[in-house]
Amino acid sequence: MSSNFHPDGTLFIVSGPSGAGKTTLINAVRERLSAVKIELYFSVSHTTRKPRAGEHDGINYHYVSADTFRDMVARGEFLEWAHVHAHDYGTSKAEVVGRLLDGQDVILDIDYQGAKQIAEDTDLESRSLSVFIFPPSLDVLEQRLHSRGLNSNDEIDLRLRKAIAEIDEGKGFYDYIIINDDLEIATECLKAAIIAKKLQTKTALDAIHKMAERFKEEDRNGRTARGN
Ligand code: ADP
Ligand code: 5GP
């Protein structure tokens, strides 16, 4: 079956304050996109923070020591990295670059500092789409952080303080902003943004060229068969 979508991979970046719903939305949208044959590879970041209960090395994160992280930075192994909530987090090139070149679509859950670094890289920027997930209010954000039950009160305070800076910093440079109030609506919005990017002329150019050639060929063959 022919595909509507360009064979090159696209890099999808999802950012937003902790507790805004990025993980929930990414999981939901990956499942829904699979139904239209868009498979998003979730890039597993490296971090110096310790695993939380229920998290697994290689699935949620690659958990590394501060020394290992520093060495990776020095060797230029990260596409982007940042210090977030008292720990270091980074996207390794090995997770992403080969997959994009191989035609896979990749989705990242990274903070605004990382999203900015990617936006400033012209090569990556041209094959990426960035989406900022907004909470409906700071009160709701606080409730979600408490109800998730993963962070201490001190950690929640730090996350709320960072959220304000993040919203201020982030509002300028993202391609799309989605308010995650109703989960169903927000998931559909994220799905629409991703599909729209895959159908964008410049993303789909190769597929369009091939289709145009095929139409011309079919037209020539049809005319020959009709004796024109
Ligand atoms: P993030 O990955 O941005 O830190 P999560 O996806 O872990 O955020 O979501 C934080 C909490 O909020 C989780 O308990 C999640 O189930 C809940 N949540 C996410 N989106 C919504 C929503 N639209 N309405 C209500 N609760 C939500
Ligand atoms: P958590 O510790 O709650 O899993 O994640 C904290 C924050 O780190 C989240 O906002 C998440 O988006 C961000 N984050 C996770 N991985 C990366 C990464 O590889 N790079 C950057 N810049 N941020 C990341």
PDB file of C-alpha atoms and ligand atoms in Angstrom:
ATOM      1  CA  MET A   1       0.000   0.000   0.000  1.00  0.00           C
ATOM      2  CA  SER A   2       1.357   3.433  -0.882  1.00  0.00           C
ATOM      3  CA  SER A   3       1.795   5.912   1.935  1.00  0.00           C
ATOM      4  CA  ASN A   4       0.754   9.550   2.076  1.00  0.00           C
ATOM      5  CA  PHE A   5       3.797  10.288   4.145  1.00  0.00           C
ATOM      6  CA  HIS A   6       7.365  11.197   3.327  1.00  0.00           C
ATOM      7  CA  PRO A   7       9.893   8.399   3.805  1.00  0.00           C
ATOM      8  CA  ASP A   8      12.267  10.615   5.845  1.00  0.00           C
ATOM      9  CA  GLY A   9      11.732  10.690   9.584  1.00  0.00           C
ATOM     10  CA  THR A  10      10.381  13.731  11.407  1.00  0.00           C
ATOM     11  CA  LEU A  11      11.395  14.781  14.903  1.00  0.00           C
ATOM     12  CA  PHE A  12       8.429  15.655  17.141  1.00  0.00           C
ATOM     13  CA  ILE A  13       9.219  17.613  20.291  1.00  0.00           C
ATOM     14  CA  VAL A  14       6.781  17.769  23.165  1.00  0.00           C
ATOM     15  CA  SER A  15       7.634  20.178  25.981  1.00  0.00           C
ATOM     16  CA  GLY A  16       5.844  21.807  28.854  1.00  0.00           C
ATOM     17  CA  PRO A  17       5.850  22.072  32.610  1.00  0.00           C
ATOM     18  CA  SER A  18       6.151  18.920  34.674  1.00  0.00           C
ATOM     19  CA  GLY A  19       2.638  17.631  35.381  1.00  0.00           C
ATOM     20  CA  ALA A  20       1.087  19.315  32.307  1.00  0.00           C
ATOM     21  CA  GLY A  21       0.355  15.858  30.868  1.00  0.00           C
ATOM     22  CA  LYS A  22       3.160  15.242  28.327  1.00  0.00           C
ATOM     23  CA  THR A  23       3.650  11.550  29.144  1.00  0.00           C
ATOM     24  CA  THR A  24      -0.099  10.893  29.155  1.00  0.00           C
ATOM     25  CA  LEU A  25      -0.581  12.686  25.821  1.00  0.00           C
ATOM     26  CA  ILE A  26       2.432  11.066  24.152  1.00  0.00           C
ATOM     27  CA  ASN A  27       1.224   7.587  25.111  1.00  0.00           C
ATOM     28  CA  ALA A  28      -2.321   8.292  23.912  1.00  0.00           C
ATOM     29  CA  VAL A  29      -1.266   9.893  20.635  1.00  0.00           C
ATOM     30  CA  ARG A  30       1.228   7.148  19.761  1.00  0.00           C
ATOM     31  CA  GLU A  31      -1.561   4.612  20.031  1.00  0.00           C
ATOM     32  CA  ARG A  32      -3.980   6.654  17.897  1.00  0.00           C
ATOM     33  CA  LEU A  33      -1.388   7.439  15.209  1.00  0.00           C
ATOM     34  CA  SER A  34      -0.539   3.794  14.876  1.00  0.00           C
ATOM     35  CA  ALA A  35      -4.060   3.357  13.443  1.00  0.00           C
ATOM     36  CA  VAL A  36      -3.129   5.664  10.518  1.00  0.00           C
ATOM     37  CA  LYS A  37       0.232   3.956  10.086  1.00  0.00           C
ATOM     38  CA  ILE A  38       2.354   6.627  11.766  1.00  0.00           C
ATOM     39  CA  GLU A  39       4.593   4.864  14.257  1.00  0.00           C
ATOM     40  CA  LEU A  40       6.410   7.248  16.592  1.00  0.00           C
ATOM     41  CA  TYR A  41       9.556   5.985  18.267  1.00  0.00           C
ATOM     42  CA  PHE A  42       9.786   7.395  21.804  1.00  0.00           C
ATOM     43  CA  SER A  43      13.362   8.525  22.417  1.00  0.00           C
ATOM     44  CA  VAL A  44      14.607   7.374  25.824  1.00  0.00           C
ATOM     45  CA  SER A  45      16.675  10.156  27.427  1.00  0.00           C
ATOM     46  CA  HIS A  46      19.693   9.857  29.686  1.00  0.00           C
ATOM     47  CA  THR A  47      19.402  11.288  33.184  1.00  0.00           C
ATOM     48  CA  THR A  48      21.406  11.580  36.368  1.00  0.00           C
ATOM     49  CA  ARG A  49      18.274  11.333  38.514  1.00  0.00           C
ATOM     50  CA  LYS A  50      17.469   8.058  40.253  1.00  0.00           C
ATOM     51  CA  PRO A  51      14.657   5.811  38.979  1.00  0.00           C
ATOM     52  CA  ARG A  52      11.308   6.271  40.700  1.00  0.00           C
ATOM     53  CA  ALA A  53       9.181   3.345  41.818  1.00  0.00           C
ATOM     54  CA  GLY A  54       7.852   1.583  38.720  1.00  0.00           C
ATOM     55  CA  GLU A  55      10.435   3.077  36.345  1.00  0.00           C
ATOM     56  CA  HIS A  56      12.873   0.871  34.446  1.00  0.00           C
ATOM     57  CA  ASP A  57      16.308   1.511  32.991  1.00  0.00           C
ATOM     58  CA  GLY A  58      16.162   1.665  29.203  1.00  0.00           C
ATOM     59  CA  ILE A  59      12.380   2.149  29.169  1.00  0.00           C
ATOM     60  CA  ASN A  60      11.715   5.405  31.032  1.00  0.00           C
ATOM     61  CA  TYR A  61      15.306   6.668  30.989  1.00  0.00           C
ATOM     62  CA  HIS A  62      18.860   5.490  30.729  1.00  0.00           C
ATOM     63  CA  TYR A  63      19.956   6.166  34.323  1.00  0.00           C
ATOM     64  CA  VAL A  64      23.611   7.201  34.459  1.00  0.00           C
ATOM     65  CA  SER A  65      26.031   8.678  37.009  1.00  0.00           C
ATOM     66  CA  ALA A  66      27.013  12.354  36.946  1.00  0.00           C
ATOM     67  CA  ASP A  67      30.489  11.293  35.725  1.00  0.00           C
ATOM     68  CA  THR A  68      29.113   9.272  32.826  1.00  0.00           C
ATOM     69  CA  PHE A  69      26.803  12.124  31.866  1.00  0.00           C
ATOM     70  CA  ARG A  70      29.697  14.616  31.947  1.00  0.00           C
ATOM     71  CA  ASP A  71      31.819  12.324  29.754  1.00  0.00           C
ATOM     72  CA  MET A  72      28.993  12.011  27.256  1.00  0.00           C
ATOM     73  CA  VAL A  73      28.673  15.818  27.127  1.00  0.00           C
ATOM     74  CA  ALA A  74      32.450  16.156  26.612  1.00  0.00           C
ATOM     75  CA  ARG A  75      32.368  13.605  23.764  1.00  0.00           C
ATOM     76  CA  GLY A  76      29.533  15.528  22.077  1.00  0.00           C
ATOM     77  CA  GLU A  77      27.156  12.570  22.315  1.00  0.00           C
ATOM     78  CA  PHE A  78      24.031  14.629  23.052  1.00  0.00           C
ATOM     79  CA  LEU A  79      21.737  16.252  20.524  1.00  0.00           C
ATOM     80  CA  GLU A  80      20.663  18.513  23.388  1.00  0.00           C
ATOM     81  CA  TRP A  81      20.942  18.416  27.146  1.00  0.00           C
ATOM     82  CA  ALA A  82      19.878  20.554  30.099  1.00  0.00           C
ATOM     83  CA  HIS A  83      19.885  20.847  33.846  1.00  0.00           C
ATOM     84  CA  VAL A  84      16.252  20.369  34.924  1.00  0.00           C
ATOM     85  CA  HIS A  85      14.909  20.287  38.502  1.00  0.00           C
ATOM     86  CA  ALA A  86      18.361  19.653  40.038  1.00  0.00           C
ATOM     87  CA  HIS A  87      19.379  16.853  37.618  1.00  0.00           C
ATOM     88  CA  ASP A  88      20.848  16.550  34.144  1.00  0.00           C
ATOM     89  CA  TYR A  89      18.809  15.212  31.220  1.00  0.00           C
ATOM     90  CA  GLY A  90      19.876  14.687  27.620  1.00  0.00           C
ATOM     91  CA  THR A  91      18.841  13.198  24.295  1.00  0.00           C
ATOM     92  CA  SER A  92      21.632  11.092  22.891  1.00  0.00           C
ATOM     93  CA  LYS A  93      22.385  11.365  19.176  1.00  0.00           C
ATOM     94  CA  ALA A  94      22.490   7.570  19.067  1.00  0.00           C
ATOM     95  CA  GLU A  95      18.795   7.441  20.031  1.00  0.00           C
ATOM     96  CA  VAL A  96      17.652   9.821  17.317  1.00  0.00           C
ATOM     97  CA  VAL A  97      19.895  10.558  14.334  1.00  0.00           C
ATOM     98  CA  GLY A  98      20.164   7.062  12.808  1.00  0.00           C
ATOM     99  CA  ARG A  99      16.430   6.531  13.187  1.00  0.00           C
ATOM    100  CA  LEU A 100      15.555   9.799  11.408  1.00  0.00           C
ATOM    101  CA  LEU A 101      17.919   8.963   8.549  1.00  0.00           C
ATOM    102  CA  ASP A 102      16.379   5.519   8.437  1.00  0.00           C
ATOM    103  CA  GLY A 103      12.947   7.084   7.919  1.00  0.00           C
ATOM    104  CA  GLN A 104      11.511   6.622  11.402  1.00  0.00           C
ATOM    105  CA  ASP A 105       9.555   9.354  13.173  1.00  0.00           C
ATOM    106  CA  VAL A 106      10.850  10.115  16.641  1.00  0.00           C
ATOM    107  CA  ILE A 107       9.091  11.849  19.540  1.00  0.00           C
ATOM    108  CA  LEU A 108      10.920  13.557  22.422  1.00  0.00           C
ATOM    109  CA  ASP A 109       9.616  14.617  25.830  1.00  0.00           C
ATOM    110  CA  ILE A 110      12.108  17.337  26.763  1.00  0.00           C
ATOM    111  CA  ASP A 111      12.091  20.640  28.604  1.00  0.00           C
ATOM    112  CA  TYR A 112      12.090  24.094  26.964  1.00  0.00           C
ATOM    113  CA  GLN A 113      15.889  24.489  27.191  1.00  0.00           C
ATOM    114  CA  GLY A 114      16.326  21.341  25.108  1.00  0.00           C
ATOM    115  CA  ALA A 115      13.556  22.346  22.693  1.00  0.00           C
ATOM    116  CA  LYS A 116      15.343  25.687  22.198  1.00  0.00           C
ATOM    117  CA  GLN A 117      18.646  23.973  21.418  1.00  0.00           C
ATOM    118  CA  ILE A 118      16.951  21.907  18.719  1.00  0.00           C
ATOM    119  CA  ALA A 119      15.130  24.969  17.328  1.00  0.00           C
ATOM    120  CA  GLU A 120      18.520  26.697  16.958  1.00  0.00           C
ATOM    121  CA  ASP A 121      19.983  23.794  14.943  1.00  0.00           C
ATOM    122  CA  THR A 122      18.921  24.599  11.366  1.00  0.00           C
ATOM    123  CA  ASP A 123      19.346  21.061  10.095  1.00  0.00           C
ATOM    124  CA  LEU A 124      17.242  19.525  12.864  1.00  0.00           C
ATOM    125  CA  GLU A 125      14.762  22.390  12.940  1.00  0.00           C
ATOM    126  CA  SER A 126      13.893  21.839   9.284  1.00  0.00           C
ATOM    127  CA  ARG A 127      12.793  18.303  10.006  1.00  0.00           C
ATOM    128  CA  SER A 128      11.084  18.884  13.351  1.00  0.00           C
ATOM    129  CA  LEU A 129       7.850  20.097  14.895  1.00  0.00           C
ATOM    130  CA  SER A 130       7.655  21.422  18.438  1.00  0.00           C
ATOM    131  CA  VAL A 131       4.553  21.471  20.609  1.00  0.00           C
ATOM    132  CA  PHE A 132       4.183  23.140  23.979  1.00  0.00           C
ATOM    133  CA  ILE A 133       1.707  21.566  26.391  1.00  0.00           C
ATOM    134  CA  PHE A 134       0.037  24.104  28.664  1.00  0.00           C
ATOM    135  CA  PRO A 135      -1.812  23.256  31.869  1.00  0.00           C
ATOM    136  CA  PRO A 136      -5.239  24.953  32.105  1.00  0.00           C
ATOM    137  CA  SER A 137      -4.088  26.777  35.275  1.00  0.00           C
ATOM    138  CA  LEU A 138      -1.397  26.680  37.933  1.00  0.00           C
ATOM    139  CA  ASP A 139      -3.944  25.287  40.419  1.00  0.00           C
ATOM    140  CA  VAL A 140      -4.749  22.388  38.119  1.00  0.00           C
ATOM    141  CA  LEU A 141      -1.035  21.815  37.542  1.00  0.00           C
ATOM    142  CA  GLU A 142      -0.464  21.612  41.302  1.00  0.00           C
ATOM    143  CA  GLN A 143      -3.399  19.197  41.729  1.00  0.00           C
ATOM    144  CA  ARG A 144      -2.045  16.969  38.945  1.00  0.00           C
ATOM    145  CA  LEU A 145       1.421  16.905  40.469  1.00  0.00           C
ATOM    146  CA  HIS A 146      -0.075  15.914  43.840  1.00  0.00           C
ATOM    147  CA  SER A 147      -2.477  13.336  42.389  1.00  0.00           C
ATOM    148  CA  ARG A 148       0.296  11.706  40.351  1.00  0.00           C
ATOM    149  CA  GLY A 149       1.934  10.917  43.687  1.00  0.00           C
ATOM    150  CA  LEU A 150       5.495  10.857  42.343  1.00  0.00           C
ATOM    151  CA  ASN A 151       6.982  13.992  43.916  1.00  0.00           C
ATOM    152  CA  SER A 152       7.540  15.320  47.427  1.00  0.00           C
ATOM    153  CA  ASN A 153       6.060  18.685  48.453  1.00  0.00           C
ATOM    154  CA  ASP A 154       9.474  20.327  47.989  1.00  0.00           C
ATOM    155  CA  GLU A 155       9.827  18.832  44.518  1.00  0.00           C
ATOM    156  CA  ILE A 156       6.325  20.049  43.623  1.00  0.00           C
ATOM    157  CA  ASP A 157       7.198  23.580  44.791  1.00  0.00           C
ATOM    158  CA  LEU A 158      10.314  23.549  42.601  1.00  0.00           C
ATOM    159  CA  ARG A 159       8.296  22.284  39.611  1.00  0.00           C
ATOM    160  CA  LEU A 160       5.634  24.986  40.047  1.00  0.00           C
ATOM    161  CA  ARG A 161       8.264  27.715  40.232  1.00  0.00           C
ATOM    162  CA  LYS A 162       9.934  26.352  37.109  1.00  0.00           C
ATOM    163  CA  ALA A 163       6.553  26.146  35.339  1.00  0.00           C
ATOM    164  CA  ILE A 164       6.134  29.924  35.505  1.00  0.00           C
ATOM    165  CA  ALA A 165       9.588  30.541  34.001  1.00  0.00           C
ATOM    166  CA  GLU A 166       8.952  27.830  31.418  1.00  0.00           C
ATOM    167  CA  ILE A 167       5.639  29.295  30.253  1.00  0.00           C
ATOM    168  CA  ASP A 168       7.312  32.698  29.948  1.00  0.00           C
ATOM    169  CA  GLU A 169      10.323  31.348  28.040  1.00  0.00           C
ATOM    170  CA  GLY A 170       8.440  28.824  25.952  1.00  0.00           C
ATOM    171  CA  LYS A 171       5.589  30.847  24.571  1.00  0.00           C
ATOM    172  CA  GLY A 172       7.674  32.379  21.784  1.00  0.00           C
ATOM    173  CA  PHE A 173       9.211  29.651  19.747  1.00  0.00           C
ATOM    174  CA  TYR A 174       7.010  26.567  19.632  1.00  0.00           C
ATOM    175  CA  ASP A 175       5.168  25.657  16.436  1.00  0.00           C
ATOM    176  CA  TYR A 176       1.984  24.769  18.337  1.00  0.00           C
ATOM    177  CA  ILE A 177       0.587  25.293  21.809  1.00  0.00           C
ATOM    178  CA  ILE A 178      -2.015  22.900  23.203  1.00  0.00           C
ATOM    179  CA  ILE A 179      -3.904  23.459  26.454  1.00  0.00           C
ATOM    180  CA  ASN A 180      -4.334  20.111  28.126  1.00  0.00           C
ATOM    181  CA  ASP A 181      -7.637  20.666  29.913  1.00  0.00           C
ATOM    182  CA  ASP A 182      -9.848  17.930  28.468  1.00  0.00           C
ATOM    183  CA  LEU A 183      -7.584  14.972  27.694  1.00  0.00           C
ATOM    184  CA  GLU A 184      -9.620  13.782  24.706  1.00  0.00           C
ATOM    185  CA  ILE A 185      -9.517  17.207  23.012  1.00  0.00           C
ATOM    186  CA  ALA A 186      -5.813  17.706  23.744  1.00  0.00           C
ATOM    187  CA  THR A 187      -4.958  14.255  22.355  1.00  0.00           C
ATOM    188  CA  GLU A 188      -6.892  14.974  19.147  1.00  0.00           C
ATOM    189  CA  CYS A 189      -5.120  18.347  18.816  1.00  0.00           C
ATOM    190  CA  LEU A 190      -1.692  16.763  19.178  1.00  0.00           C
ATOM    191  CA  LYS A 191      -2.648  14.048  16.695  1.00  0.00           C
ATOM    192  CA  ALA A 192      -3.827  16.695  14.203  1.00  0.00           C
ATOM    193  CA  ALA A 193      -0.579  18.683  14.541  1.00  0.00           C
ATOM    194  CA  ILE A 194       1.519  15.589  13.893  1.00  0.00           C
ATOM    195  CA  ILE A 195      -0.528  14.461  10.889  1.00  0.00           C
ATOM    196  CA  ALA A 196      -0.494  18.001   9.474  1.00  0.00           C
ATOM    197  CA  LYS A 197       3.313  18.045   9.679  1.00  0.00           C
ATOM    198  CA  LYS A 198       3.530  14.702   7.911  1.00  0.00           C
ATOM    199  CA  LEU A 199       1.298  16.050   5.108  1.00  0.00           C
ATOM    200  CA  GLN A 200       3.071  19.411   4.811  1.00  0.00           C
ATOM    201  CA  THR A 201       4.263  19.946   1.263  1.00  0.00           C
ATOM    202  CA  LYS A 202       7.912  20.310   2.175  1.00  0.00           C
ATOM    203  CA  THR A 203       7.818  17.188   4.336  1.00  0.00           C
ATOM    204  CA  ALA A 204       5.913  15.223   1.727  1.00  0.00           C
ATOM    205  CA  LEU A 205       7.798  16.575  -1.302  1.00  0.00           C
ATOM    206  CA  ASP A 206       9.480  13.339  -2.233  1.00  0.00           C
ATOM    207  CA  ALA A 207       6.189  11.436  -2.078  1.00  0.00           C
ATOM    208  CA  ILE A 208       4.529  14.141  -4.211  1.00  0.00           C
ATOM    209  CA  HIS A 209       7.275  13.957  -6.875  1.00  0.00           C
ATOM    210  CA  LYS A 210       6.887  10.195  -7.062  1.00  0.00           C
ATOM    211  CA  MET A 211       3.112  10.467  -7.286  1.00  0.00           C
ATOM    212  CA  ALA A 212       3.339  13.096 -10.050  1.00  0.00           C
ATOM    213  CA  GLU A 213       5.683  10.822 -12.030  1.00  0.00           C
ATOM    214  CA  ARG A 214       3.298   7.889 -11.557  1.00  0.00           C
ATOM    215  CA  PHE A 215       0.303   9.948 -12.733  1.00  0.00           C
ATOM    216  CA  LYS A 216       2.225  11.097 -15.829  1.00  0.00           C
ATOM    217  CA  GLU A 217       3.235   7.517 -16.561  1.00  0.00           C
ATOM    218  CA  GLU A 218      -0.356   6.287 -16.123  1.00  0.00           C
ATOM    219  CA  ASP A 219      -1.573   9.095 -18.364  1.00  0.00           C
ATOM    220  CA  ARG A 220       0.981   8.205 -21.090  1.00  0.00           C
ATOM    221  CA  ASN A 221       0.076   4.515 -20.858  1.00  0.00           C
ATOM    222  CA  GLY A 222      -3.646   5.319 -20.961  1.00  0.00           C
ATOM    223  CA  ARG A 223      -3.233   7.448 -24.051  1.00  0.00           C
ATOM    224  CA  THR A 224      -1.146   4.778 -25.780  1.00  0.00           C
ATOM    225  CA  ALA A 225      -3.806   2.161 -24.949  1.00  0.00           C
ATOM    226  CA  ARG A 226      -6.533   4.486 -26.294  1.00  0.00           C
ATOM    227  CA  GLY A 227      -4.449   5.080 -29.394  1.00  0.00           C
ATOM    228  CA  ASN A 228      -4.091   8.862 -28.816  1.00  0.00           C
TER     229      ASN A 228
HETATM  230  P1  ADP B   1       4.105  15.204  32.579  1.00  0.00           P
HETATM  231  O1  ADP B   1       4.595  14.026  31.757  1.00  0.00           O
HETATM  232  O2  ADP B   1       3.898  16.439  31.751  1.00  0.00           O
HETATM  233  O3  ADP B   1       4.943  15.472  33.781  1.00  0.00           O
HETATM  234  P2  ADP B   1       1.874  13.419  33.248  1.00  0.00           P
HETATM  235  O4  ADP B   1       1.492  12.888  31.907  1.00  0.00           O
HETATM  236  O5  ADP B   1       2.631  12.531  34.177  1.00  0.00           O
HETATM  237  O6  ADP B   1       2.640  14.833  33.115  1.00  0.00           O
HETATM  238  O7  ADP B   1       0.515  13.901  33.950  1.00  0.00           O
HETATM  239  C1  ADP B   1       0.486  14.383  35.287  1.00  0.00           C
HETATM  240  C2  ADP B   1      -0.785  13.851  35.978  1.00  0.00           C
HETATM  241  O8  ADP B   1      -1.917  14.499  35.418  1.00  0.00           O
HETATM  242  C3  ADP B   1      -0.986  12.345  35.808  1.00  0.00           C
HETATM  243  O9  ADP B   1      -1.518  11.817  37.002  1.00  0.00           O
HETATM  244  C4  ADP B   1      -2.028  12.261  34.673  1.00  0.00           C
HETATM  245  O10 ADP B   1      -2.810  11.104  34.757  1.00  0.00           O
HETATM  246  C5  ADP B   1      -2.848  13.524  34.894  1.00  0.00           C
HETATM  247  N1  ADP B   1      -3.403  14.110  33.656  1.00  0.00           N
HETATM  248  C6  ADP B   1      -2.787  14.304  32.468  1.00  0.00           C
HETATM  249  N2  ADP B   1      -3.606  14.930  31.589  1.00  0.00           N
HETATM  250  C7  ADP B   1      -4.776  15.146  32.230  1.00  0.00           C
HETATM  251  C8  ADP B   1      -6.035  15.751  31.871  1.00  0.00           C
HETATM  252  N3  ADP B   1      -6.237  16.289  30.661  1.00  0.00           N
HETATM  253  N4  ADP B   1      -7.005  15.797  32.792  1.00  0.00           N
HETATM  254  C9  ADP B   1      -6.815  15.287  34.032  1.00  0.00           C
HETATM  255  N5  ADP B   1      -5.665  14.686  34.445  1.00  0.00           N
HETATM  256  C10 ADP B   1      -4.661  14.624  33.572  1.00  0.00           C
HETATM  257  P1  5GP B   2      11.054  13.784  35.150  1.00  0.00           P
HETATM  258  O1  5GP B   2      12.234  13.766  36.065  1.00  0.00           O
HETATM  259  O2  5GP B   2       9.787  14.217  35.839  1.00  0.00           O
HETATM  260  O3  5GP B   2      10.901  12.496  34.382  1.00  0.00           O
HETATM  261  O4  5GP B   2      11.338  14.881  34.015  1.00  0.00           O
HETATM  262  C1  5GP B   2      11.600  16.190  34.364  1.00  0.00           C
HETATM  263  C2  5GP B   2      11.676  17.071  33.141  1.00  0.00           C
HETATM  264  O5  5GP B   2      12.824  16.714  32.369  1.00  0.00           O
HETATM  265  C3  5GP B   2      10.469  16.976  32.194  1.00  0.00           C
HETATM  266  O6  5GP B   2      10.026  18.318  31.964  1.00  0.00           O
HETATM  267  C4  5GP B   2      11.024  16.396  30.927  1.00  0.00           C
HETATM  268  O7  5GP B   2      10.408  16.948  29.786  1.00  0.00           O
HETATM  269  C5  5GP B   2      12.492  16.818  30.998  1.00  0.00           C
HETATM  270  N1  5GP B   2      13.347  15.931  30.218  1.00  0.00           N
HETATM  271  C6  5GP B   2      13.292  14.575  30.134  1.00  0.00           C
HETATM  272  N2  5GP B   2      14.230  14.119  29.291  1.00  0.00           N
HETATM  273  C7  5GP B   2      14.896  15.206  28.812  1.00  0.00           C
HETATM  274  C8  5GP B   2      15.968  15.393  27.885  1.00  0.00           C
HETATM  275  O8  5GP B   2      16.519  14.451  27.318  1.00  0.00           O
HETATM  276  N3  5GP B   2      16.377  16.672  27.655  1.00  0.00           N
HETATM  277  C9  5GP B   2      15.791  17.746  28.260  1.00  0.00           C
HETATM  278  N4  5GP B   2      16.260  18.950  27.933  1.00  0.00           N
HETATM  279  N5  5GP B   2      14.783  17.612  29.129  1.00  0.00           N
HETATM  280  C10 5GP B   2      14.334  16.359  29.415  1.00  0.00           C
END
